[in-house]
Short mmCIF file of C-alpha atoms and ligand atoms in Angstrom, two decimals:
data_model
loop_
_atom_site.label_atom_id
_atom_site.label_comp_id
_atom_site.label_asym_id
_atom_site.label_seq_id
_atom_site.Cartn_x
_atom_site.Cartn_y
_atom_site.Cartn_z
CA MET A 1 -92.08 33.79 -8.91
CA ILE A 2 -93.01 34.63 -5.25
CA ALA A 3 -90.55 32.03 -4.03
CA THR A 4 -87.83 33.66 -6.12
CA LYS A 5 -88.67 37.11 -4.69
CA GLN A 6 -88.52 35.66 -1.18
CA SER A 7 -85.24 33.94 -1.80
CA ARG A 8 -83.91 37.20 -3.27
CA ARG A 9 -84.96 39.01 -0.05
CA ILE A 10 -83.28 36.33 2.05
CA LEU A 11 -80.16 36.66 -0.05
CA LEU A 12 -80.23 40.46 0.32
CA LYS A 13 -80.59 40.12 4.10
CA LYS A 14 -77.68 37.70 4.19
CA VAL A 15 -75.56 40.12 2.18
CA LEU A 16 -76.52 42.97 4.52
CA VAL A 17 -75.70 40.91 7.63
CA ALA A 18 -72.38 39.94 6.11
CA ALA A 19 -71.61 43.57 5.26
CA VAL A 20 -72.50 44.76 8.77
CA SER A 21 -70.43 42.07 10.44
CA LEU A 22 -67.53 42.80 8.10
CA SER A 23 -67.61 46.48 9.03
CA LEU A 24 -67.89 45.53 12.71
CA MET A 25 -64.83 43.36 12.29
CA GLY A 26 -63.12 46.32 10.66
CA ALA A 27 -64.03 48.56 13.55
CA LEU A 28 -62.76 45.96 15.98
CA ALA A 29 -59.57 45.67 14.00
CA GLY A 30 -59.26 49.46 14.37
CA CYS A 31 -59.49 49.09 18.15
CA GLU A 32 -57.01 46.26 18.09
CA LYS A 33 -54.48 48.59 16.43
CA LYS A 34 -53.79 49.81 19.94
CA ASP A 35 -52.25 46.44 20.69
CA GLU A 36 -50.28 46.41 17.46
CA LYS A 37 -46.69 47.60 17.50
CA VAL A 38 -46.13 51.35 17.38
CA LYS A 39 -44.08 51.92 14.23
CA ILE A 40 -41.61 54.78 14.50
CA ALA A 41 -39.51 55.63 11.45
CA MET A 42 -36.23 57.39 12.06
CA VAL A 43 -35.34 59.20 8.82
CA VAL A 44 -31.76 60.43 8.91
CA LYS A 45 -29.92 62.84 6.61
CA ASN A 46 -28.13 59.93 4.96
CA LEU A 47 -27.07 56.39 5.74
CA GLY A 48 -23.49 55.46 6.55
CA ASN A 49 -22.94 58.34 9.00
CA GLY A 50 -21.64 57.21 12.41
CA PHE A 51 -23.48 60.05 14.13
CA PHE A 52 -26.83 58.69 12.94
CA ASP A 53 -25.81 55.11 13.67
CA ALA A 54 -25.40 56.25 17.29
CA ALA A 55 -28.78 58.02 17.19
CA HIS A 56 -30.25 54.74 15.90
CA GLU A 57 -28.76 52.95 18.88
CA GLY A 58 -30.59 55.45 21.10
CA ALA A 59 -33.83 54.88 19.18
CA ASN A 60 -33.53 51.14 19.74
CA GLU A 61 -32.91 51.71 23.42
CA ALA A 62 -36.08 53.84 23.69
CA ALA A 63 -38.09 51.23 21.76
CA LYS A 64 -36.97 48.49 24.10
CA GLU A 65 -37.87 50.52 27.14
CA LEU A 66 -41.26 51.57 25.71
CA GLY A 67 -42.10 48.03 24.62
CA ASN A 68 -44.30 47.10 21.67
CA THR A 69 -42.42 49.57 19.46
CA GLU A 70 -40.76 48.94 16.12
CA ILE A 71 -38.03 51.23 14.77
CA ILE A 72 -37.67 51.60 11.02
CA TYR A 73 -34.25 53.16 10.47
CA THR A 74 -33.94 54.73 7.04
CA GLY A 75 -32.45 57.57 5.00
CA PRO A 76 -31.17 58.35 1.52
CA THR A 77 -27.65 57.44 0.45
CA THR A 78 -26.73 61.09 -0.04
CA PRO A 79 -28.14 63.91 2.11
CA THR A 80 -30.80 65.42 -0.13
CA ALA A 81 -34.35 66.60 0.56
CA GLU A 82 -35.51 64.75 -2.60
CA GLY A 83 -34.27 61.45 -1.21
CA GLN A 84 -36.07 62.07 2.08
CA ILE A 85 -39.31 63.06 0.31
CA GLU A 86 -39.32 59.74 -1.55
CA ILE A 87 -38.77 57.87 1.70
CA ILE A 88 -41.55 59.74 3.52
CA ASN A 89 -43.96 58.97 0.67
CA SER A 90 -43.29 55.30 1.15
CA LEU A 91 -43.60 55.58 4.96
CA ILE A 92 -47.03 57.18 4.48
CA SER A 93 -48.10 54.14 2.41
CA GLN A 94 -46.74 51.85 5.13
CA HIS A 95 -48.93 53.67 7.71
CA VAL A 96 -46.17 54.23 10.21
CA ASP A 97 -47.30 55.92 13.44
CA ALA A 98 -44.49 58.45 13.71
CA ILE A 99 -41.61 59.91 11.74
CA VAL A 100 -38.54 61.25 13.53
CA ILE A 101 -36.49 63.12 10.96
CA SER A 102 -33.17 64.95 10.72
CA ALA A 103 -33.90 67.22 7.77
CA ASN A 104 -31.73 67.96 4.78
CA ASP A 105 -33.65 71.17 4.14
CA PRO A 106 -35.93 73.16 6.46
CA ASN A 107 -38.56 74.11 3.87
CA ALA A 108 -38.46 71.58 1.01
CA LEU A 109 -39.81 68.84 3.28
CA VAL A 110 -42.77 70.78 4.65
CA PRO A 111 -45.38 69.73 2.03
CA ILE A 112 -44.62 66.02 2.43
CA THR A 113 -44.41 66.07 6.24
CA LYS A 114 -47.69 68.03 6.29
CA LYS A 115 -49.23 65.31 4.13
CA ALA A 116 -47.96 62.70 6.58
CA MET A 117 -49.45 64.60 9.51
CA GLN A 118 -52.79 64.90 7.68
CA ARG A 119 -52.77 61.10 7.50
CA GLY A 120 -52.40 60.92 11.27
CA ILE A 121 -48.63 60.34 11.37
CA LYS A 122 -46.88 62.22 14.17
CA VAL A 123 -43.87 64.00 12.70
CA ILE A 124 -41.11 65.38 14.85
CA SER A 125 -37.70 66.57 13.71
CA PHE A 126 -34.48 66.16 15.64
CA ASP A 127 -30.88 67.27 15.08
CA SER A 128 -31.61 69.19 11.86
CA GLY A 129 -35.08 70.71 11.88
CA VAL A 130 -38.04 70.88 9.54
CA ALA A 131 -39.65 74.37 9.52
CA LYS A 132 -42.33 74.91 12.19
CA ASP A 133 -45.35 74.16 9.95
CA GLY A 134 -44.01 70.77 8.96
CA ARG A 135 -43.56 69.10 12.35
CA LEU A 136 -44.99 68.86 15.84
CA MET A 137 -41.69 69.65 17.49
CA GLN A 138 -37.97 70.01 16.82
CA LEU A 139 -35.50 68.50 19.27
CA ASN A 140 -32.21 70.40 19.22
CA PRO A 141 -29.14 68.75 20.72
CA SER A 142 -28.31 71.96 22.55
CA SER A 143 -28.81 75.70 22.05
CA ALA A 144 -27.58 76.89 18.66
CA GLN A 145 -25.92 79.86 20.34
CA LEU A 146 -23.82 77.60 22.56
CA ILE A 147 -22.86 75.33 19.67
CA GLY A 148 -21.79 78.26 17.48
CA GLU A 149 -19.87 80.06 20.22
CA LYS A 150 -18.10 76.91 21.31
CA GLN A 151 -16.67 76.31 17.86
CA ILE A 152 -15.28 79.83 17.47
CA GLU A 153 -13.87 79.64 20.98
CA MET A 154 -12.05 76.37 20.20
CA ALA A 155 -10.66 77.70 16.91
CA ALA A 156 -9.45 80.89 18.61
CA ASP A 157 -7.79 78.86 21.39
CA ASP A 158 -6.05 76.61 18.87
CA ILE A 159 -4.42 79.48 16.96
CA GLY A 160 -3.74 82.03 19.70
CA GLY A 161 -6.71 84.19 18.79
CA ALA A 162 -5.46 85.46 15.43
CA GLY A 163 -5.37 84.29 11.81
CA GLU A 164 -7.38 83.00 8.87
CA ILE A 165 -10.04 80.40 9.46
CA ALA A 166 -12.42 78.53 7.15
CA ILE A 167 -15.56 76.47 7.59
CA LEU A 168 -16.08 73.04 6.04
CA SER A 169 -19.76 72.29 6.44
CA ALA A 170 -22.15 69.47 5.55
CA SER A 171 -24.71 70.09 2.77
CA ALA A 172 -25.52 73.68 1.78
CA GLN A 173 -29.20 73.37 2.80
CA ALA A 174 -28.71 71.57 6.13
CA THR A 175 -30.87 73.36 8.71
CA ASN A 176 -28.63 72.73 11.71
CA GLN A 177 -25.25 73.58 10.16
CA ASN A 178 -26.65 76.75 8.57
CA ILE A 179 -28.04 77.95 11.89
CA TRP A 180 -24.70 77.27 13.61
CA ILE A 181 -22.76 79.02 10.82
CA ASP A 182 -24.97 82.10 11.22
CA VAL A 183 -24.23 82.12 14.95
CA MET A 184 -20.48 81.69 14.26
CA LYS A 185 -20.50 84.66 11.88
CA LYS A 186 -22.19 86.83 14.52
CA VAL A 187 -19.81 85.67 17.25
CA LEU A 188 -16.86 86.58 15.00
CA GLN A 189 -18.01 90.19 15.13
CA LYS A 190 -17.28 90.36 18.85
CA PRO A 191 -14.20 92.47 19.69
CA GLU A 192 -12.35 89.52 21.24
CA TYR A 193 -12.41 87.75 17.89
CA SER A 194 -11.47 90.75 15.74
CA LYS A 195 -8.20 89.08 14.73
CA LEU A 196 -9.92 85.98 13.34
CA LYS A 197 -10.72 86.22 9.66
CA LEU A 198 -13.22 83.86 8.05
CA VAL A 199 -11.88 83.42 4.51
CA ALA A 200 -14.16 80.69 3.10
CA THR A 201 -17.14 78.42 3.75
CA VAL A 202 -17.32 75.23 1.71
CA TYR A 203 -19.61 72.18 1.69
CA GLY A 204 -18.61 68.52 1.70
CA ASP A 205 -22.21 67.21 1.78
CA ASP A 206 -21.41 64.87 4.69
CA GLN A 207 -19.63 62.65 2.18
CA SER A 208 -16.10 61.67 3.19
CA ASP A 209 -14.58 61.97 -0.27
CA LYS A 210 -16.18 65.30 -1.19
CA SER A 211 -15.38 66.72 2.28
CA TYR A 212 -11.75 65.62 1.86
CA ARG A 213 -11.49 67.24 -1.57
CA GLU A 214 -13.03 70.46 -0.25
CA ALA A 215 -10.59 70.47 2.68
CA ILE A 216 -7.61 69.97 0.38
CA GLY A 217 -8.95 72.83 -1.76
CA LEU A 218 -9.16 75.10 1.29
CA LEU A 219 -5.59 74.30 2.33
CA ARG A 220 -4.13 74.80 -1.12
CA SER A 221 -5.96 78.00 -2.00
CA ASN A 222 -5.42 79.62 1.40
CA PRO A 223 -1.73 79.25 2.25
CA ASN A 224 -2.16 81.37 5.40
CA LEU A 225 -5.03 79.31 6.75
CA LYS A 226 -4.65 78.55 10.46
CA ALA A 227 -7.83 76.64 11.32
CA ILE A 228 -10.66 74.70 9.75
CA ILE A 229 -13.92 74.51 11.66
CA ALA A 230 -16.06 71.56 10.56
CA PRO A 231 -19.47 71.61 12.25
CA THR A 232 -20.10 68.09 11.01
CA THR A 233 -18.81 64.74 12.22
CA VAL A 234 -18.08 63.69 8.63
CA GLY A 235 -16.33 66.92 7.69
CA ILE A 236 -14.09 67.08 10.76
CA VAL A 237 -12.61 63.62 10.05
CA ALA A 238 -12.01 64.49 6.39
CA ALA A 239 -10.43 67.86 7.23
CA SER A 240 -8.12 66.24 9.78
CA LYS A 241 -7.01 63.67 7.24
CA ALA A 242 -6.36 66.42 4.69
CA VAL A 243 -4.19 68.36 7.18
CA VAL A 244 -2.19 65.20 7.90
CA ASP A 245 -1.81 64.30 4.22
CA GLU A 246 -0.70 67.85 3.32
CA HIS A 247 1.90 67.72 6.15
CA LEU A 248 0.32 70.69 7.87
CA VAL A 249 -0.04 69.28 11.38
CA GLY A 250 0.91 72.05 13.83
CA LYS A 251 0.39 74.71 11.16
CA VAL A 252 -3.33 74.23 10.57
CA PHE A 253 -5.68 73.09 13.33
CA VAL A 254 -8.98 71.35 12.80
CA THR A 255 -11.86 71.70 15.21
CA GLY A 256 -15.66 71.53 15.20
CA LEU A 257 -18.10 68.75 15.98
CA GLY A 258 -16.88 65.16 15.95
CA LEU A 259 -17.42 61.73 17.40
CA PRO A 260 -14.71 60.70 19.90
CA SER A 261 -14.63 57.23 18.30
CA GLU A 262 -13.75 58.75 14.92
CA MET A 263 -11.50 61.53 16.21
CA ALA A 264 -9.23 59.85 18.76
CA GLY A 265 -6.51 59.16 16.15
CA HIS A 266 -6.48 62.75 14.91
CA VAL A 267 -6.29 64.11 18.44
CA LYS A 268 -3.23 61.92 18.98
CA ASN A 269 -1.54 62.87 15.71
CA GLY A 270 -1.96 66.57 16.52
CA ALA A 271 -4.27 67.62 13.69
CA VAL A 272 -6.93 68.32 16.32
CA ARG A 273 -6.46 69.77 19.79
CA GLU A 274 -10.07 69.83 20.87
CA PHE A 275 -13.51 69.35 19.43
CA ALA A 276 -17.03 69.21 20.79
CA ILE A 277 -20.22 67.16 20.52
CA TRP A 278 -23.26 66.08 22.50
CA ASN A 279 -24.28 62.48 23.06
CA PRO A 280 -25.95 61.28 19.81
CA ILE A 281 -27.30 58.17 21.56
CA ASP A 282 -29.17 60.33 24.04
CA LEU A 283 -30.44 62.53 21.19
CA GLY A 284 -31.86 59.56 19.25
CA TYR A 285 -33.30 58.09 22.43
CA ALA A 286 -35.02 61.33 23.49
CA ALA A 287 -36.45 62.02 20.01
CA THR A 288 -37.85 58.49 19.73
CA TYR A 289 -39.30 58.52 23.21
CA ALA A 290 -40.98 61.90 22.57
CA ALA A 291 -42.39 60.65 19.25
CA SER A 292 -43.97 57.71 21.04
CA GLU A 293 -45.56 60.09 23.56
CA PHE A 294 -47.10 62.04 20.66
CA VAL A 295 -48.46 58.80 19.17
CA LYS A 296 -50.02 57.87 22.50
CA GLY A 297 -51.55 61.34 22.91
CA LYS A 298 -49.46 61.93 26.02
CA ALA A 299 -47.49 64.96 24.79
CA GLY A 300 -48.47 68.33 26.22
CA LYS A 301 -48.38 71.62 24.35
CA ASN A 302 -45.40 72.86 26.35
CA SER A 303 -43.65 69.70 27.35
CA VAL A 304 -43.18 66.05 26.55
CA SER A 305 -41.51 63.23 28.41
CA ALA A 306 -38.26 61.84 27.05
CA GLY A 307 -37.88 58.91 29.45
CA ARG A 308 -34.51 58.81 31.16
CA MET A 309 -33.65 62.18 29.57
CA GLY A 310 -36.39 63.83 31.62
CA LYS A 311 -39.06 66.26 30.54
CA LEU A 312 -38.45 68.28 27.37
CA VAL A 313 -39.73 71.84 27.55
CA ILE A 314 -41.21 72.95 24.23
CA ASP A 315 -40.83 76.68 23.49
CA GLU A 316 -43.06 78.97 21.42
CA ASN A 317 -41.34 77.82 18.21
CA GLY A 318 -42.15 74.22 19.03
CA GLU A 319 -38.50 73.52 19.87
CA ALA A 320 -36.79 71.80 22.76
CA ALA A 321 -33.08 71.30 23.54
CA LEU A 322 -30.92 68.83 25.41
CA ALA A 323 -27.63 69.54 27.18
CA PRO A 324 -24.68 71.84 26.29
CA PRO A 325 -22.01 70.36 24.01
CA PHE A 326 -19.09 68.65 25.71
CA THR A 327 -15.44 69.24 24.81
CA TYR A 328 -12.98 66.46 24.03
CA ASN A 329 -9.18 66.51 23.95
CA LYS A 330 -6.28 64.11 24.47
CA ASP A 331 -7.21 63.66 28.14
CA ASN A 332 -10.72 62.31 27.68
CA VAL A 333 -11.15 61.28 24.04
CA ASP A 334 -10.28 57.60 24.58
CA LYS A 335 -12.77 57.21 27.39
CA PHE A 336 -15.64 58.46 25.24
CA ALA A 337 -14.41 56.76 22.06
CA ARG A 338 -15.71 53.54 23.55
CA ILE A 339 -19.24 54.92 23.75
CA PHE A 340 -19.85 56.91 20.53
C1 RAM B 1 -23.15 65.21 11.04
C2 RAM B 1 -24.54 65.58 10.63
C3 RAM B 1 -25.43 65.90 11.82
C4 RAM B 1 -24.73 66.84 12.78
C5 RAM B 1 -23.41 66.27 13.21
C6 RAM B 1 -22.68 67.18 14.14
O1 RAM B 1 -23.09 63.90 11.48
O2 RAM B 1 -24.48 66.65 9.76
O3 RAM B 1 -26.61 66.47 11.37
O4 RAM B 1 -25.52 67.12 13.91
O5 RAM B 1 -22.63 66.07 12.04
#
């Protein structure tokens, strides 16, 4: 009986020792996490968009430079907040270290990104922002004011400052396009643009086929239309194709935001005189680099390093911006088409 009690005690001790050493091992494993790869998920509006493919290239460049960093490039097939919520749920289960997201909706994503942040994941948005509560910072490509103004200026130049114009946007909830459209509407109220008339705003959801159908619809239902502004790299290609197919080159001009690699042909065929964009590789690089700084606890309240892109200054809304958009036309489009 006594022997059994003793052996029970010994057994209990052994179990306790094992439990303590197991938890020590766990703690050690926790420390070792520092040497594990930093996992940064880039969640884009949707897959199959050349703009985000270029941002991905920038993310990979940052990861290489930072070392010990893994990029998980992901996004829904169509640009919806629901699709992104599902993806973020799965990234939370995978215990990624950071999420760098271009949002399909400013508000719908806040609960899920907050949940991710509660689990220790550093969330930053880039390109198209999540509302302030749902991220640590938003990296804008440039100032929204400049982007909006630039597009009205190009449309006005194309059509001699007078006539009907229309906007073909991405998805109706996209944070970035909606901000730019608001700026465009305000800019149109300036006296120098009093002869430009915005007759319609339609949404192609950053899908080539839907954008094309919407562009055709604009052209057919507005016979006096002079310009289409597409503040989306997907929309501007589709609108240009629609103008060509409807034999309206020279009568209707397309402008907006496009990738030189996708627009060179339409600049040459005359559907487009000029368009603008920033460097999407730099944007993806800077966002990824900044996310890594947040993971490593190196980001300040008012600034964060973005590697070769310099220091990003974070304003009171938790936003930072890169350079002004650049304009492309027949003289420079081919040179940049090789890059993005
Ligand atoms: C599309 C996307 C992206 C936007 C560019 C200009 O590729 O909507 O969010 O920044 O266009």
